[in-house]
Structure formats: structure tokens, C-alpha cells
Amino acid sequence: MDAESLLLSLELASGSGQGLSPDRRASLLTSLTLVKRDYRYDRVLFWGRILGLVADYYIAQGLSEDQLAPRKTLYSFSWASSLKRRGGGRKPGNQDHGDVVGSLNCMEWSLLPPATEEMVVQTSVVKGRFMGDPSHEYEHTELQKTNEGDKVFEEEVVVQIKEETRLVSVIDQIDKAVAVIPRGALFKTPFGPIHVNRTFEGLSLSEAKKLSSYFHFREPVGLRNKTLLEKADLDPSLDFMDSLEHDIPKGSWSIQAERGNALVVLRSLLWPGLTFFHAPRTKNCGYIYVGTGEKNTDLPFML
Amino acid sequence: MEDLTSPKQEQENQEPGEAGRPWEEIAASSQDPESGLSEPLEPEQWPETGPQPRSSPAQSPQSRASTPLADLTGPETSSPLSPHQEASFTPTLALARQEHSEKTTNVSPKAGTPRSPLSSDKGESTGPPTCQSEGNAFQQSQQTKHHLYGPEDVSDNNSKQRELRFNIFQEEDSNSNCDVGHAGPGVSEAAPSLLEIAIQSAKAYLQKTSSKSGLNLYDHLSDMLTKVLDERPENAVDIIESISQDVKMAHFRKKLDTLQNENEMLPIYEIAEKQKALFLQGNLEGADQELEDEIADNSLPNVMESAFYFEQAGVGLGTDETYRIFLALKQLTDTHPIQRCRFWGKILGLEMNYFVAEVEFREGEDEEDLEDEDVTQERDDGDSEAEENDEDELPRTFYKTPQAIPKEESRTGANKYVYFVCNEPGGPWVKLPSVTPAQIVTARKIKKFFTGRLETPIVSYPPFPGNESNYLRAQIARISAGTHVSPLGFYQFGEEEGEEEEEVEGRRDSFEENPDFEGIPVIDLVESLSNWVHHVQHILSQGRCNWFNPIQKSEEEEEEEGEEKEEEKGEEPDYMEQEVGPPLLTPISEDLEIQNIPPWTARLSSNLIPQYAIAVLRSNLWPGAYAFSNGKKFENVYIGWGHKYSPDNYTPPALPPVYQEYPSGAEITEMDDPSVEEEQAFEASREAAALPVEEMEDTEEDEDEEDDDD
């Protein structure tokens, strides 16, 4: 959700029960403005919150002029008071700032490194909840085969994975899988970059209830595989992203019209915690993720 | 050239003006040499358009004939064109509007002509009968033309271009019979190229009728150009927008669409109407009633207050939605005899969500539904009777369905509270049925999304006994048992009731609010989880909160009551060991860990102002379950999908063990048939037996028995 209209968006997304406490809201409003200035972003999105066991990660994303360009992800997190007292807390990032841990709440932002394929593979072995400490290291024992002469030995190798790496890869996965934008909110300029469509007036009511009018907020993947016939009706300046309707498995979205059609809410079932909201016929739309950062692999059983 | 062509063309070019019409200029372009040839087909129309074209009979043939050469001899041809245009335009002014209807037929004949350069050798006599009359003259001209232009590259080019154009027009022309006949062969001979298809589809696109105005761009453009050519304004390109607007405004259409859009917004009004009832409640009641309510009915919880605290914790449904829920709860407490009411939480569904209210009816006023129990009892009776009657017949199945564990009485155990759900605040509250142990046990093995409709059947591998309302109720029971916590000391065991229950069932405890509760400092609540206790009974793996001995029940008479059995169970040799869960008011610090993940996370709502912060407790076992306490007050809420957390993937339960076959023993195996020797020996022995009695051998004895059996 846009950092500038954070309050309205939060109100709209509140149907899933996940919100922000007043002090978090206020601090986000302040700090995201500063983030936008310092990092020179065109737009700053408040991406959401990943719930950790001792602390939560607050994630924001900075967008450049080209909306589909690789996004910069920032995070901030709050130490639980218990941890703070034990003095076990290390400050996130490298910024050397006073030692008031409390001020870190949604105020100090650290840049996350870009996600790579390697990271995703590496962190896929980690299960369970986030701890809330980016320097926490998960230990994972792997059996590695080593050849010595003719014999093959199996060695147990302990791989250490930093939570920060896992955070990067999870955010990247969620972004690629379920970041949503309504059709027409972005448009492709003739020169290639993708801009916010200023003439977007929201989806009509009938469109808003269809999955086909929502797109994945990412570079298209499946578009090239479409047949000519399917492409025939597409508007190249608007339909340049993948639509949600072909997501696998079918039914990985729950689409609801709440408040008597005044609000359409999409909830991802694959990544429970991601809520997308759109008020038909208005520009208000956005998504927020509040959850544990775990993929729901049980989806086929649950439908 | 002109000498050759003009006489021939004059034969049929009765309608020179036709070429000069604006439409021709635009669409047919000046390169079309045979456009004149089309005219023979139009004698019928002639009367309408006839008079004017005559004005320039001499020029038009020239222009047509010479245009093919335009590429070669541009300057020459350009001169005949312009006068021709001017000449022909003035008369056709009046026709501008009719153009459309005529187009269909006027242009059509041209369709036939393209073939001529390509395939005039065939004579093209294949035209349909309707065209046959003109055929002779037509063919002649075609042939001559062919001779004239055929050798030249130019004519080929032109013909190709015309082919394209012809295809474009073909759609329009489909009305006229002649045309179809001509068109057919024309198309087949010229292989349709990609370009043609593209042009066709582009034209089809242009002709799409707008749903708003009923116009299409194709007509609009042609109208615009007609207007431009008619009026000949200076610098037409500069005022093209206003021309476009003028043309559009010239169309006056009655709005034929009587459908109204208002229906689309209907659900908004519906829900608003429903919720209006919520807001009107207070006003409708008089002041007297309000007083009465305050005194008598103190059951309404202060939803807004707890919502405020939950908001501090970052949990909640938004202010207005919470207030609607508040009003909906008021509606519920006003219409039912409710002693105590709570907002339990919200369960998300695929299509709709559930708002859940937890209520306790006033003493004696809650309705019981005993139907389920009756049904099960009847079934049991039927089985036993059947067994008794049919002893002599073939063996009946030994398998007895496992003893159904009866559900707990209302107001006890997992059925202590009654739950009402609604899909949206303002909607009707639906009472959920009481939960049975079987449902809880099965619900533990499955993981399903709620759809939002209570009647949905639950399709799952261990068959779930009930529909979604039962599943919802079972999940509510499990969540309540797991996540309803209170600060230590807020509740204490009720003295009288506690004693009774210890005697009676041992495990059932009830509690009451501790009047002397002085509150716990918030910081302690966050620091130590042992300051929080469960105040809802643990659900045993049996599916009940209070132990029920299933083995004994099967052996005892069915009418026996649970209490007696409970006492007697010690005497039974094969009684199942009683399952024990953590007792009531156990600190949550003793909760089981989920694979090294602590089951609870406690924190302060604000680190900035710790003196006024509240303690927030988050369940990691049931994501979405929260509790807060400011030291004195506390509340629990659940907002989520209604599923338990597990770091591992859901695994369907293993299949039940395959029932082993009967072991092969003495009852199954038979002996070999008696051999001849044995029978002879037996005969001999019988004879011997008939004689004075002799000693008998063991083997013979056996055979004897066998024979008797046979």
C-alpha cells in the first residue's frame, strides 16, 4: 500500500484483522517520508509485516520511476522488550546510531540485499517461524557426498543460514507470487518504462469481482506463452502483466465483496496473510502482507 | 491509349459520376482503372444517381483509363482528375447521405473486375446469371483492357492493390447477389496474404459499433471526409477535431437503452438497509426500556473498549466495523435470553467471513437439542436386537462400530458456551449446533478452508460427521480451549461447585471471578508467561473435556448414567486408562512447544511509552489468536482462518489398518478324503463290531466319527 495514503489503506485492509498500532502508524508515516527523501524513491510502499517470535519485521519497498523495475526492499524491526532487557539485541544494519533500541521501531530502515536464485534455493530448507533477529543463524545439516578414490562418503555438513538471507528470499517469493495490482493502474509508456496510470479510475463493479482484472505486480512470465488468439484482445499498453486467473492451483485466491460491494478484498491462500483491497470506482487499492512468511503448502488439501 | 479505351468504356460507363463521388475518391483511390467497369451492373440504381453523373461523361473515362498509368505518367493523369472531381462533386452533394446504402451495391461490381487482369483468359463467364446480361459487354472490355495493360507491370501492381481493396469491401458487398458470385472466384484465385487478413481485421475493428453512441469509427471517418470534401474548408487538418465533433453532433439518436445501471449497486443498499436496523435499535426503544436493560440485562460486552486495547496491539477490524459488530451484539442480546456475551472473533472464509459471538444463556432458558443423542441410541438398540434374534443363521458381522462417545451436556466442557455466527454485522445470527467429540476428533485430522456458507458439506478423508457449521463449531472449541487465557488470579475456582464436581466427575472445574483480584503489573505479564492461565478446559484427545470411559459403556447397560460409571470404572479389569490433560487455570508457560517454537509470544504494545502500554499475547499455535491485559482487564480474540499452525506440511492421516483375515487353524483346514484302504478297514472293523465286541483302534475311531459327520 502506498505510504502516502497509509491511513486510508490500513482502514480498508483491516478486514483481515491485521493492522498497525497507533504508534506504529505514526512512526511509519514519519519515517517512510524520510526514506523516500533519503533514497530518492519515486514511490514508497509499505509492504507489510512479517511476524517473528521475538520481534516483527516491518518491510517497505521503494519504487523507481519505472514501476516494474527491480524494487528496493527495506526493513525495520522492533525488539521485544524481553530481548531488549537481556541485552542480546544487535542493531540491524550498519548504521551507527545511538543505543536506544526503542527508537528502532519503524524508524531506522536498513536496505536488504537483492534476492538471488541461489538465496532462494539455499533458504528453501529452512522451515518454521522467523525469529525476529536478522543476525540469527539457522543451522541446517546436509548430507554431502564426497568422492575419495572409489569410495563415496556421506558427510554431514552444517550449513548456516542467516535470517536476513531468508527474509530477503521470502519477500522476493511473496512479491513474485502474489503481489497484485488492478488492471489499468499501471500503463506501459511507448518508450518501455511502466508508469502509474493517472487516468485510472478504478475497476467497475463487475470487473472488480473477476480475477482476470487483477495482475501480478511483477515482470510477466506467462504472457509470452500465450497463443496469438489470446493475445488478440489484449491492450498492449495495459495488458503487459500476467493476470491472476491462471494461477496454479486454481482457487489460490479468495475474492470477496465486503461492505456490500463497496470494497473488494482478495486474499491469497497460497501465502496466507496477503490481503489486497480495492474500492471499485476509486483509485484506492493496495496490498499488505501480515503473516509468518511461510507458504501454505497444504492448499490442495484445504480447498 | 485513350483512344482505344474510351470508346469501349463508354459503352458501359454510363455512370461516370460514380467514380467521381467522394466515396470513390477516398476509398477506391485514383489508381483504380477498372472502377468504371463496375457500372454495367448498376442499371437499377441508375435512375437514382443517374442524372448528375452525365455532366462529365467524357472526363471520367479518361481519368479511369489513365489512372493505371498514374505511376508511370503521373503529371498527365493528375490533370484530368481534378477537374473531374470538381465536376462530379457538385451534383453528388445531395447524395452524400445516401452514400452508405449505395456503397454496398455500387462498389460491389468492382469486386468482379480484379480478376480480369489476372485471369481474363478464362473469359470469366462464370459469373452468376444475374450478371450474365451485361456479361458480353463486360467481357469485351475486360479483354481489351487486358490486352492493353496486361503486359505492363503497372497493371499488375494495380490489380493487386485492387484485390486488396476488393477484399476490404467484400464484407459490405455481401448483400448483392452478383457480387457474391464474383467475389467467390476472385478470392480463391488470389491467395489471401497476411496483409489482407490484417486489413480485414483492421476494418472489422473499425466497424465495431460503440456500445455508447451506436456509431462506428468507419462510418464516422467516412462521414467526416465526406463533410470535408463537401465543404472544402481551408486548412482542413487544423479543424478536423471540430469537424469530427460536428459530425457526431449531427447524429441525433434517441436513447433506446432502457436498462438501468442502478441495479449494479444494489448490494450496497441492501447491506446499508440491514445495518440501518442496527443503528435504529437504540432509538426505537423508549427511555424506560433502556433503564430496564441497564438493570436487568448487563450482558453486552464493551466491545469498543477491548477493540481500543487490541488496536494498541495492532489487531482489530477497523473502527467502524467494530462498532457495527458492537451493535450486532446488542441486537443479539436484545433478542435472546443471554446472560453473558462476548465477541469471540472473526473467521475468514473463501466467499464470506464469520463473525462469532460467544454467549451463555440465562439459567434454564437455553434450548436443548437432544435429537442427535436419540438417534444414536436408537441405532444401538437396533443393532443389539438384531444380534440376539438371528443366532442360528449364518454368522453375522462381528464388527461393531466403535463406541460413540456422547457429547457433553450443554453448559459443560466444550459445550459450555453457545456460539452464534453471522456473515456480516447486521445479518441474521445463526446458532451453531453443540459440538460432539467425534467432530472434534475428526476436525483435528483435517484442514479445510471455510467457505462462508454454513450448509457446505465438508469433504475430507476421515469423513467429517456434519457440514461446515459443525466444523466451524469444532474449530471454535479447539481454538477456545487453546487460546483463551487470563491473567493469573483473575479467576479462581468456585468453592461450592468445585467440591461437587470433584466428587462427581473429578475433572470438571468451574471458576468464578476473583473479587479480590488486584491486578498484575503489565511488565510482569510480559516478562513471565506463568502469569497467564488457561481458563477454558483442555480438550482431551477423546474429543471431550471431561473423561468418558468408552469401554465400560459398551459393557454396561446403556441406560446407565455417566456418573455411576465413572465411579465403577475402577472395578473393571479392562478399563482404559483415564486421559488427563492439564487442569483448569494452568499457566501457559506449561504449554507444549511446537518443535522448538514457543507457543506464545508476549510483548509490550509500545516501547515508547511503557508506563501506559499493555501486555499483548500472541499465540503461535493458532495464528490470529491474541490476548491483551492492562493488568486488570483482559480480553481474547481470534481473527484468522481457523487453522492450527504447524511448521510441517499437513499430512493426511494414515489409512486404518487392514483387518487381518482369520488365522488358518483347525477350524479352517480339513482332512483329506478317506482313502479306499481306510474305508475298507472301516468296513472290516464294522463287521468286527457287529460280531462280539472287540477292541477298537484309535485310527478307526477317528474315521468312525468322520463318517458320522458325513
mmCIF file of N, CA and C in Angstrom, chain B residues 30-100:
data_model
loop_
_atom_site.group_PDB
_atom_site.id
_atom_site.type_symbol
_atom_site.label_atom_id
_atom_site.label_comp_id
_atom_site.label_asym_id
_atom_site.label_seq_id
_atom_site.Cartn_x
_atom_site.Cartn_y
_atom_site.Cartn_z
ATOM 1 N N SER B 30 -7.201 6.824 -56.615
ATOM 2 C CA SER B 30 -7.215 7.215 -58.021
ATOM 3 C C SER B 30 -6.523 6.194 -58.905
ATOM 4 N N GLN B 31 -6.016 5.198 -58.317
ATOM 5 C CA GLN B 31 -5.276 4.249 -59.122
ATOM 6 C C GLN B 31 -6.155 3.177 -59.739
ATOM 7 N N ASP B 32 -7.381 3.290 -59.510
ATOM 8 C CA ASP B 32 -8.231 2.182 -59.912
ATOM 9 C C ASP B 32 -8.719 2.362 -61.341
ATOM 10 N N PRO B 33 -8.175 1.649 -62.229
ATOM 11 C CA PRO B 33 -8.557 1.866 -63.610
ATOM 12 C C PRO B 33 -9.915 1.261 -63.926
ATOM 13 N N GLU B 34 -10.214 0.167 -63.358
ATOM 14 C CA GLU B 34 -11.437 -0.526 -63.761
ATOM 15 C C GLU B 34 -12.656 -0.093 -62.997
ATOM 16 N N SER B 35 -12.482 0.876 -62.176
ATOM 17 C CA SER B 35 -13.639 1.248 -61.387
ATOM 18 C C SER B 35 -14.820 1.526 -62.278
ATOM 19 N N GLY B 36 -14.532 2.004 -63.424
ATOM 20 C CA GLY B 36 -15.616 2.293 -64.346
ATOM 21 C C GLY B 36 -16.299 1.041 -64.828
ATOM 22 N N LEU B 37 -15.601 0.000 -64.840
ATOM 23 C CA LEU B 37 -16.166 -1.230 -65.368
ATOM 24 C C LEU B 37 -17.317 -1.739 -64.533
ATOM 25 N N SER B 38 -17.297 -1.327 -63.345
ATOM 26 C CA SER B 38 -18.303 -1.864 -62.443
ATOM 27 C C SER B 38 -19.690 -1.407 -62.834
ATOM 28 N N GLU B 39 -19.727 -0.337 -63.474
ATOM 29 C CA GLU B 39 -21.016 0.299 -63.698
ATOM 30 C C GLU B 39 -22.058 -0.553 -64.418
ATOM 31 N N PRO B 40 -21.637 -1.401 -65.312
ATOM 32 C CA PRO B 40 -22.678 -2.155 -66.017
ATOM 33 C C PRO B 40 -23.644 -2.842 -65.076
ATOM 34 N N LEU B 41 -23.241 -3.103 -63.924
ATOM 35 C CA LEU B 41 -24.113 -3.850 -63.045
ATOM 36 C C LEU B 41 -25.157 -2.978 -62.381
ATOM 37 N N GLU B 42 -25.119 -1.751 -62.650
ATOM 38 C CA GLU B 42 -25.959 -0.898 -61.838
ATOM 39 C C GLU B 42 -27.082 -0.207 -62.586
ATOM 40 N N PRO B 43 -27.599 -0.814 -63.528
ATOM 41 C CA PRO B 43 -28.684 -0.117 -64.213
ATOM 42 C C PRO B 43 -29.843 0.176 -63.274
ATOM 43 N N GLU B 44 -30.083 -0.684 -62.334
ATOM 44 C CA GLU B 44 -31.257 -0.480 -61.473
ATOM 45 C C GLU B 44 -31.102 0.784 -60.650
ATOM 46 N N GLN B 45 -29.871 0.988 -60.222
ATOM 47 C CA GLN B 45 -29.651 2.147 -59.374
ATOM 48 C C GLN B 45 -29.564 3.413 -60.186
ATOM 49 N N TRP B 46 -29.310 3.185 -61.365
ATOM 50 C CA TRP B 46 -29.036 4.309 -62.229
ATOM 51 C C TRP B 46 -30.060 5.427 -62.089
ATOM 52 N N PRO B 47 -31.291 5.093 -62.150
ATOM 53 C CA PRO B 47 -32.300 6.140 -62.061
ATOM 54 C C PRO B 47 -32.047 7.083 -60.885
ATOM 55 N N GLU B 48 -31.645 6.548 -59.810
ATOM 56 C CA GLU B 48 -31.446 7.416 -58.643
ATOM 57 C C GLU B 48 -30.296 8.375 -58.839
ATOM 58 N N THR B 49 -29.202 7.795 -59.238
ATOM 59 C CA THR B 49 -27.987 8.605 -59.269
ATOM 60 C C THR B 49 -27.683 9.116 -60.673
ATOM 61 N N GLY B 50 -28.450 8.623 -61.568
ATOM 62 C CA GLY B 50 -28.151 8.850 -62.968
ATOM 63 C C GLY B 50 -27.959 10.284 -63.414
ATOM 64 N N PRO B 51 -28.885 11.105 -63.203
ATOM 65 C CA PRO B 51 -28.908 12.406 -63.849
ATOM 66 C C PRO B 51 -27.605 13.182 -63.702
ATOM 67 N N GLN B 52 -27.090 13.194 -62.536
ATOM 68 C CA GLN B 52 -25.949 14.069 -62.317
ATOM 69 C C GLN B 52 -24.704 13.606 -63.053
ATOM 70 N N PRO B 53 -24.374 12.326 -62.949
ATOM 71 C CA PRO B 53 -23.076 11.940 -63.476
ATOM 72 C C PRO B 53 -22.898 12.311 -64.940
ATOM 73 N N ARG B 54 -23.953 12.381 -65.632
ATOM 74 C CA ARG B 54 -23.843 12.650 -67.071
ATOM 75 C C ARG B 54 -23.057 13.929 -67.347
ATOM 76 N N SER B 55 -22.951 14.710 -66.355
ATOM 77 C CA SER B 55 -22.330 16.001 -66.573
ATOM 78 C C SER B 55 -20.893 15.868 -67.049
ATOM 79 N N SER B 56 -20.266 14.791 -66.702
ATOM 80 C CA SER B 56 -18.863 14.682 -67.120
ATOM 81 C C SER B 56 -18.584 13.336 -67.769
ATOM 82 N N PRO B 57 -19.282 13.059 -68.795
ATOM 83 C CA PRO B 57 -19.109 11.735 -69.382
ATOM 84 C C PRO B 57 -17.731 11.569 -70.015
ATOM 85 N N ALA B 58 -17.257 12.565 -70.545
ATOM 86 C CA ALA B 58 -16.016 12.421 -71.288
ATOM 87 C C ALA B 58 -14.804 12.315 -70.378
ATOM 88 N N GLN B 59 -14.898 13.002 -69.315
ATOM 89 C CA GLN B 59 -13.700 13.066 -68.486
ATOM 90 C C GLN B 59 -13.494 11.812 -67.669
ATOM 91 N N SER B 60 -14.586 11.364 -67.193
ATOM 92 C CA SER B 60 -14.413 10.251 -66.274
ATOM 93 C C SER B 60 -13.749 9.051 -66.927
ATOM 94 N N PRO B 61 -14.150 8.668 -68.088
ATOM 95 C CA PRO B 61 -13.446 7.539 -68.687
ATOM 96 C C PRO B 61 -11.963 7.823 -68.792
ATOM 97 N N GLN B 62 -11.697 9.004 -69.135
ATOM 98 C CA GLN B 62 -10.283 9.334 -69.257
ATOM 99 C C GLN B 62 -9.557 9.094 -67.954
ATOM 100 N N SER B 63 -10.183 9.632 -66.972
ATOM 101 C CA SER B 63 -9.479 9.516 -65.693
ATOM 102 C C SER B 63 -9.302 8.062 -65.330
ATOM 103 N N ARG B 64 -10.326 7.327 -65.559
ATOM 104 C CA ARG B 64 -10.207 5.930 -65.159
ATOM 105 C C ARG B 64 -9.195 5.192 -65.983
ATOM 106 N N ALA B 65 -9.310 5.476 -67.214
ATOM 107 C CA ALA B 65 -8.412 4.744 -68.086
ATOM 108 C C ALA B 65 -6.969 5.142 -67.826
ATOM 109 N N SER B 66 -6.802 6.371 -67.549
ATOM 110 C CA SER B 66 -5.429 6.826 -67.449
ATOM 111 C C SER B 66 -4.820 6.572 -66.085
ATOM 112 N N THR B 67 -5.652 6.387 -65.123
ATOM 113 C CA THR B 67 -5.083 6.213 -63.782
ATOM 114 C C THR B 67 -4.125 5.057 -63.671
ATOM 115 N N PRO B 68 -4.377 3.943 -64.298
ATOM 116 C CA PRO B 68 -3.385 2.877 -64.159
ATOM 117 C C PRO B 68 -2.004 3.360 -64.523
ATOM 118 N N LEU B 69 -1.981 4.292 -65.381
ATOM 119 C CA LEU B 69 -0.682 4.778 -65.807
ATOM 120 C C LEU B 69 -0.141 5.833 -64.865
ATOM 121 N N ALA B 70 -0.933 6.115 -63.880
ATOM 122 C CA ALA B 70 -0.539 7.193 -62.984
ATOM 123 C C ALA B 70 0.872 7.008 -62.474
ATOM 124 N N ASP B 71 1.195 5.802 -62.233
ATOM 125 C CA ASP B 71 2.527 5.570 -61.706
ATOM 126 C C ASP B 71 3.588 5.956 -62.723
ATOM 127 N N LEU B 72 3.250 5.649 -63.932
ATOM 128 C CA LEU B 72 4.233 5.943 -64.964
ATOM 129 C C LEU B 72 4.167 7.408 -65.399
ATOM 130 N N THR B 73 2.968 7.839 -65.549
ATOM 131 C CA THR B 73 2.785 9.164 -66.140
ATOM 132 C C THR B 73 2.021 10.061 -65.197
ATOM 133 N N GLY B 74 2.519 10.160 -64.068
ATOM 134 C CA GLY B 74 1.844 10.920 -63.022
ATOM 135 C C GLY B 74 1.300 12.277 -63.419
ATOM 136 N N PRO B 75 2.138 13.148 -63.895
ATOM 137 C CA PRO B 75 1.694 14.525 -64.146
ATOM 138 C C PRO B 75 0.504 14.579 -65.100
ATOM 139 N N GLU B 76 0.510 13.739 -66.052
ATOM 140 C CA GLU B 76 -0.572 13.799 -67.026
ATOM 141 C C GLU B 76 -1.913 13.448 -66.399
ATOM 142 N N THR B 77 -1.876 12.390 -65.659
ATOM 143 C CA THR B 77 -3.140 11.910 -65.137
ATOM 144 C C THR B 77 -3.707 12.828 -64.069
ATOM 145 N N SER B 78 -2.830 13.488 -63.420
ATOM 146 C CA SER B 78 -3.330 14.310 -62.323
ATOM 147 C C SER B 78 -4.255 15.391 -62.836
ATOM 148 N N SER B 79 -3.957 15.884 -64.028
ATOM 149 C CA SER B 79 -4.785 16.985 -64.514
ATOM 150 C C SER B 79 -6.221 16.545 -64.804
ATOM 151 N N PRO B 80 -6.427 15.429 -65.447
ATOM 152 C CA PRO B 80 -7.818 15.052 -65.687
ATOM 153 C C PRO B 80 -8.572 14.796 -64.393
ATOM 154 N N LEU B 81 -7.853 14.383 -63.424
ATOM 155 C CA LEU B 81 -8.551 14.014 -62.188
ATOM 156 C C LEU B 81 -9.238 15.183 -61.526
ATOM 157 N N SER B 82 -8.471 16.202 -61.358
ATOM 158 C CA SER B 82 -9.023 17.275 -60.539
ATOM 159 C C SER B 82 -10.265 17.919 -61.147
ATOM 160 N N PRO B 83 -10.251 18.190 -62.404
ATOM 161 C CA PRO B 83 -11.486 18.754 -62.967
ATOM 162 C C PRO B 83 -12.631 17.776 -62.811
ATOM 163 N N HIS B 84 -12.295 16.571 -63.017
ATOM 164 C CA HIS B 84 -13.343 15.565 -62.899
ATOM 165 C C HIS B 84 -13.971 15.601 -61.527
ATOM 166 N N GLN B 85 -13.116 15.687 -60.590
ATOM 167 C CA GLN B 85 -13.643 15.709 -59.227
ATOM 168 C C GLN B 85 -14.590 16.872 -59.045
ATOM 169 N N GLU B 86 -14.104 17.993 -59.461
ATOM 170 C CA GLU B 86 -14.940 19.162 -59.217
ATOM 171 C C GLU B 86 -16.254 19.044 -59.939
ATOM 172 N N ALA B 87 -16.137 18.509 -61.098
ATOM 173 C CA ALA B 87 -17.369 18.376 -61.868
ATOM 174 C C ALA B 87 -18.341 17.444 -61.183
ATOM 175 N N SER B 88 -17.814 16.394 -60.717
ATOM 176 C CA SER B 88 -18.720 15.369 -60.210
ATOM 177 C C SER B 88 -19.212 15.673 -58.805
ATOM 178 N N PHE B 89 -18.474 16.474 -58.125
ATOM 179 C CA PHE B 89 -18.857 16.653 -56.728
ATOM 180 C C PHE B 89 -20.109 17.449 -56.550
ATOM 181 N N THR B 90 -20.150 18.498 -57.249
ATOM 182 C CA THR B 90 -21.317 19.343 -57.051
ATOM 183 C C THR B 90 -22.622 18.588 -57.184
ATOM 184 N N PRO B 91 -22.744 17.782 -58.191
ATOM 185 C CA PRO B 91 -24.025 17.086 -58.310
ATOM 186 C C PRO B 91 -24.254 16.094 -57.174
ATOM 187 N N THR B 92 -23.214 15.530 -56.659
ATOM 188 C CA THR B 92 -23.430 14.467 -55.677
ATOM 189 C C THR B 92 -23.585 14.977 -54.266
ATOM 190 N N LEU B 93 -23.570 16.234 -54.115
ATOM 191 C CA LEU B 93 -23.733 16.769 -52.773
ATOM 192 C C LEU B 93 -24.937 16.187 -52.073
ATOM 193 N N ALA B 94 -25.991 16.189 -52.837
ATOM 194 C CA ALA B 94 -27.228 15.708 -52.229
ATOM 195 C C ALA B 94 -27.133 14.247 -51.839
ATOM 196 N N LEU B 95 -26.246 13.592 -52.497
ATOM 197 C CA LEU B 95 -26.189 12.144 -52.275
ATOM 198 C C LEU B 95 -25.307 11.735 -51.107
ATOM 199 N N ALA B 96 -24.681 12.718 -50.595
ATOM 200 C CA ALA B 96 -23.692 12.383 -49.569
ATOM 201 C C ALA B 96 -24.238 11.441 -48.509
ATOM 202 N N ARG B 97 -25.437 11.701 -48.123
ATOM 203 C CA ARG B 97 -26.002 10.890 -47.036
ATOM 204 C C ARG B 97 -26.352 9.483 -47.484
ATOM 205 N N GLN B 98 -26.781 9.420 -48.751
ATOM 206 C CA GLN B 98 -27.221 8.104 -49.219
ATOM 207 C C GLN B 98 -26.055 7.161 -49.429
ATOM 208 N N GLU B 99 -24.958 7.759 -49.451
ATOM 209 C CA GLU B 99 -23.780 7.043 -49.867
ATOM 210 C C GLU B 99 -23.703 5.637 -49.305
ATOM 211 N N HIS B 100 -24.073 5.557 -48.102
ATOM 212 C CA HIS B 100 -23.899 4.281 -47.452
ATOM 213 C C HIS B 100 -24.669 3.183 -48.083
#
